[in-house]
C-alpha cells in the first residue's frame, strides 16, 4: 500500500499540487489526533530540542500561511501540540466538546484553503489504526472534499470497514496478492542485478505467497 502511495506521489510531483499526509500508528490508536499532531509538527518544522517560544513562533508562521491566521486558530493548535502560549494568546474558555468541534473545523478549513489555490493530494495511511477523534475528522473531510479539487487516498487493511465507502464519490480498490510472474519480477528487482538461481527465485515466490512485503 505504502509503495503505491509513494509511486502516486512521485507521479504527480511535476504537477502543481499541494500534499498533506497523515500516518496512523498502532501506538496511537488511543491518542487523540496523533496523525494530525505529527503532520502539524512536520509542517511547522518543530524539532525535539526547540524551546517553547521557538515552537510557538513556528506554529504562528504556519497558521498565517496555511490556516486562517486568527489567534483562536493559534490557541487551538498550540493546545493540541501542548505548546504554552505564554500570555501571547488568551486561553479559550470553552468546553472540551466545543474545543474539539472548533479544532476539527480548523483542520478541515486548512484543506479547503489549500484547495482554493491548487489541486491537493491528501493521504491517510493505515486507517485501520486510526483513533476515534481522527476518525471523526476524516468523516467530515470525506464529505467536504466531494466538491473540491482534492484526491483523498486512504489506505487500510481488509478487516477495516470504512463508514463512508458507500458514498457516490468514494471508490474502493482491493489490492490482490501478486501472481507468480509479478513476484518473480519483484524478486529480481530487489536483487538489484545479482544473478539468482531459478530454483531460489521459485522458492521465494512460493514461500512469500504473493505478499510484496514478504518478497
JSON list of N, CA and C in Angstrom, two decimals, residues 184-196 201 204 215:
[
{"chain": "A", "resi": 184, "resn": "UNK", "atom": "N", "xyz": [8.06, -12.97, -9.11]},
{"chain": "A", "resi": 184, "resn": "UNK", "atom": "CA", "xyz": [9.39, -13.25, -9.65]},
{"chain": "A", "resi": 184, "resn": "UNK", "atom": "C", "xyz": [10.09, -11.99, -10.13]},
{"chain": "A", "resi": 185, "resn": "UNK", "atom": "N", "xyz": [9.33, -11.12, -10.79]},
{"chain": "A", "resi": 185, "resn": "UNK", "atom": "CA", "xyz": [9.89, -9.84, -11.25]},
{"chain": "A", "resi": 185, "resn": "UNK", "atom": "C", "xyz": [10.36, -9.01, -10.08]},
{"chain": "A", "resi": 186, "resn": "UNK", "atom": "N", "xyz": [9.56, -8.97, -9.00]},
{"chain": "A", "resi": 186, "resn": "UNK", "atom": "CA", "xyz": [9.92, -8.19, -7.82]},
{"chain": "A", "resi": 186, "resn": "UNK", "atom": "C", "xyz": [11.18, -8.76, -7.16]},
{"chain": "A", "resi": 187, "resn": "UNK", "atom": "N", "xyz": [11.28, -10.07, -7.10]},
{"chain": "A", "resi": 187, "resn": "UNK", "atom": "CA", "xyz": [12.47, -10.70, -6.53]},
{"chain": "A", "resi": 187, "resn": "UNK", "atom": "C", "xyz": [13.72, -10.25, -7.27]},
{"chain": "A", "resi": 188, "resn": "UNK", "atom": "N", "xyz": [13.65, -10.26, -8.59]},
{"chain": "A", "resi": 188, "resn": "UNK", "atom": "CA", "xyz": [14.82, -9.88, -9.39]},
{"chain": "A", "resi": 188, "resn": "UNK", "atom": "C", "xyz": [15.13, -8.39, -9.27]},
{"chain": "A", "resi": 189, "resn": "UNK", "atom": "N", "xyz": [14.10, -7.58, -9.10]},
{"chain": "A", "resi": 189, "resn": "UNK", "atom": "CA", "xyz": [14.35, -6.15, -8.90]},
{"chain": "A", "resi": 189, "resn": "UNK", "atom": "C", "xyz": [15.02, -5.89, -7.56]},
{"chain": "A", "resi": 190, "resn": "UNK", "atom": "N", "xyz": [14.56, -6.59, -6.54]},
{"chain": "A", "resi": 190, "resn": "UNK", "atom": "CA", "xyz": [15.16, -6.43, -5.21]},
{"chain": "A", "resi": 190, "resn": "UNK", "atom": "C", "xyz": [16.61, -6.91, -5.21]},
{"chain": "A", "resi": 191, "resn": "UNK", "atom": "N", "xyz": [16.90, -7.93, -5.99]},
{"chain": "A", "resi": 191, "resn": "UNK", "atom": "CA", "xyz": [18.25, -8.48, -6.06]},
{"chain": "A", "resi": 191, "resn": "UNK", "atom": "C", "xyz": [19.22, -7.50, -6.71]},
{"chain": "A", "resi": 192, "resn": "UNK", "atom": "N", "xyz": [18.70, -6.49, -7.39]},
{"chain": "A", "resi": 192, "resn": "UNK", "atom": "CA", "xyz": [19.50, -5.38, -7.92]},
{"chain": "A", "resi": 192, "resn": "UNK", "atom": "C", "xyz": [20.67, -5.84, -8.78]},
{"chain": "A", "resi": 193, "resn": "UNK", "atom": "N", "xyz": [20.39, -6.70, -9.76]},
{"chain": "A", "resi": 193, "resn": "UNK", "atom": "CA", "xyz": [21.42, -7.09, -10.71]},
{"chain": "A", "resi": 193, "resn": "UNK", "atom": "C", "xyz": [22.19, -8.34, -10.34]},
{"chain": "A", "resi": 194, "resn": "UNK", "atom": "N", "xyz": [22.02, -8.86, -9.12]},
{"chain": "A", "resi": 194, "resn": "UNK", "atom": "CA", "xyz": [22.69, -10.10, -8.74]},
{"chain": "A", "resi": 194, "resn": "UNK", "atom": "C", "xyz": [21.95, -11.28, -9.36]},
{"chain": "A", "resi": 195, "resn": "UNK", "atom": "N", "xyz": [22.69, -12.20, -9.90]},
{"chain": "A", "resi": 195, "resn": "UNK", "atom": "CA", "xyz": [22.08, -13.38, -10.52]},
{"chain": "A", "resi": 195, "resn": "UNK", "atom": "C", "xyz": [21.58, -14.34, -9.43]},
{"chain": "A", "resi": 196, "resn": "UNK", "atom": "N", "xyz": [20.32, -14.69, -9.49]},
{"chain": "A", "resi": 196, "resn": "UNK", "atom": "CA", "xyz": [19.74, -15.66, -8.56]},
{"chain": "A", "resi": 196, "resn": "UNK", "atom": "C", "xyz": [19.36, -16.91, -9.34]},
{"chain": "A", "resi": 201, "resn": "UNK", "atom": "N", "xyz": [14.63, -18.40, -6.83]},
{"chain": "A", "resi": 201, "resn": "UNK", "atom": "CA", "xyz": [13.53, -17.48, -7.13]},
{"chain": "A", "resi": 201, "resn": "UNK", "atom": "C", "xyz": [12.19, -18.17, -6.91]},
{"chain": "A", "resi": 204, "resn": "UNK", "atom": "N", "xyz": [11.43, -18.49, -3.20]},
{"chain": "A", "resi": 204, "resn": "UNK", "atom": "CA", "xyz": [10.99, -17.22, -2.61]},
{"chain": "A", "resi": 204, "resn": "UNK", "atom": "C", "xyz": [9.55, -16.93, -3.00]},
{"chain": "A", "resi": 215, "resn": "UNK", "atom": "N", "xyz": [8.09, -10.64, 0.04]},
{"chain": "A", "resi": 215, "resn": "UNK", "atom": "CA", "xyz": [9.05, -10.77, -1.06]},
{"chain": "A", "resi": 215, "resn": "UNK", "atom": "C", "xyz": [10.27, -9.88, -0.80]}
]
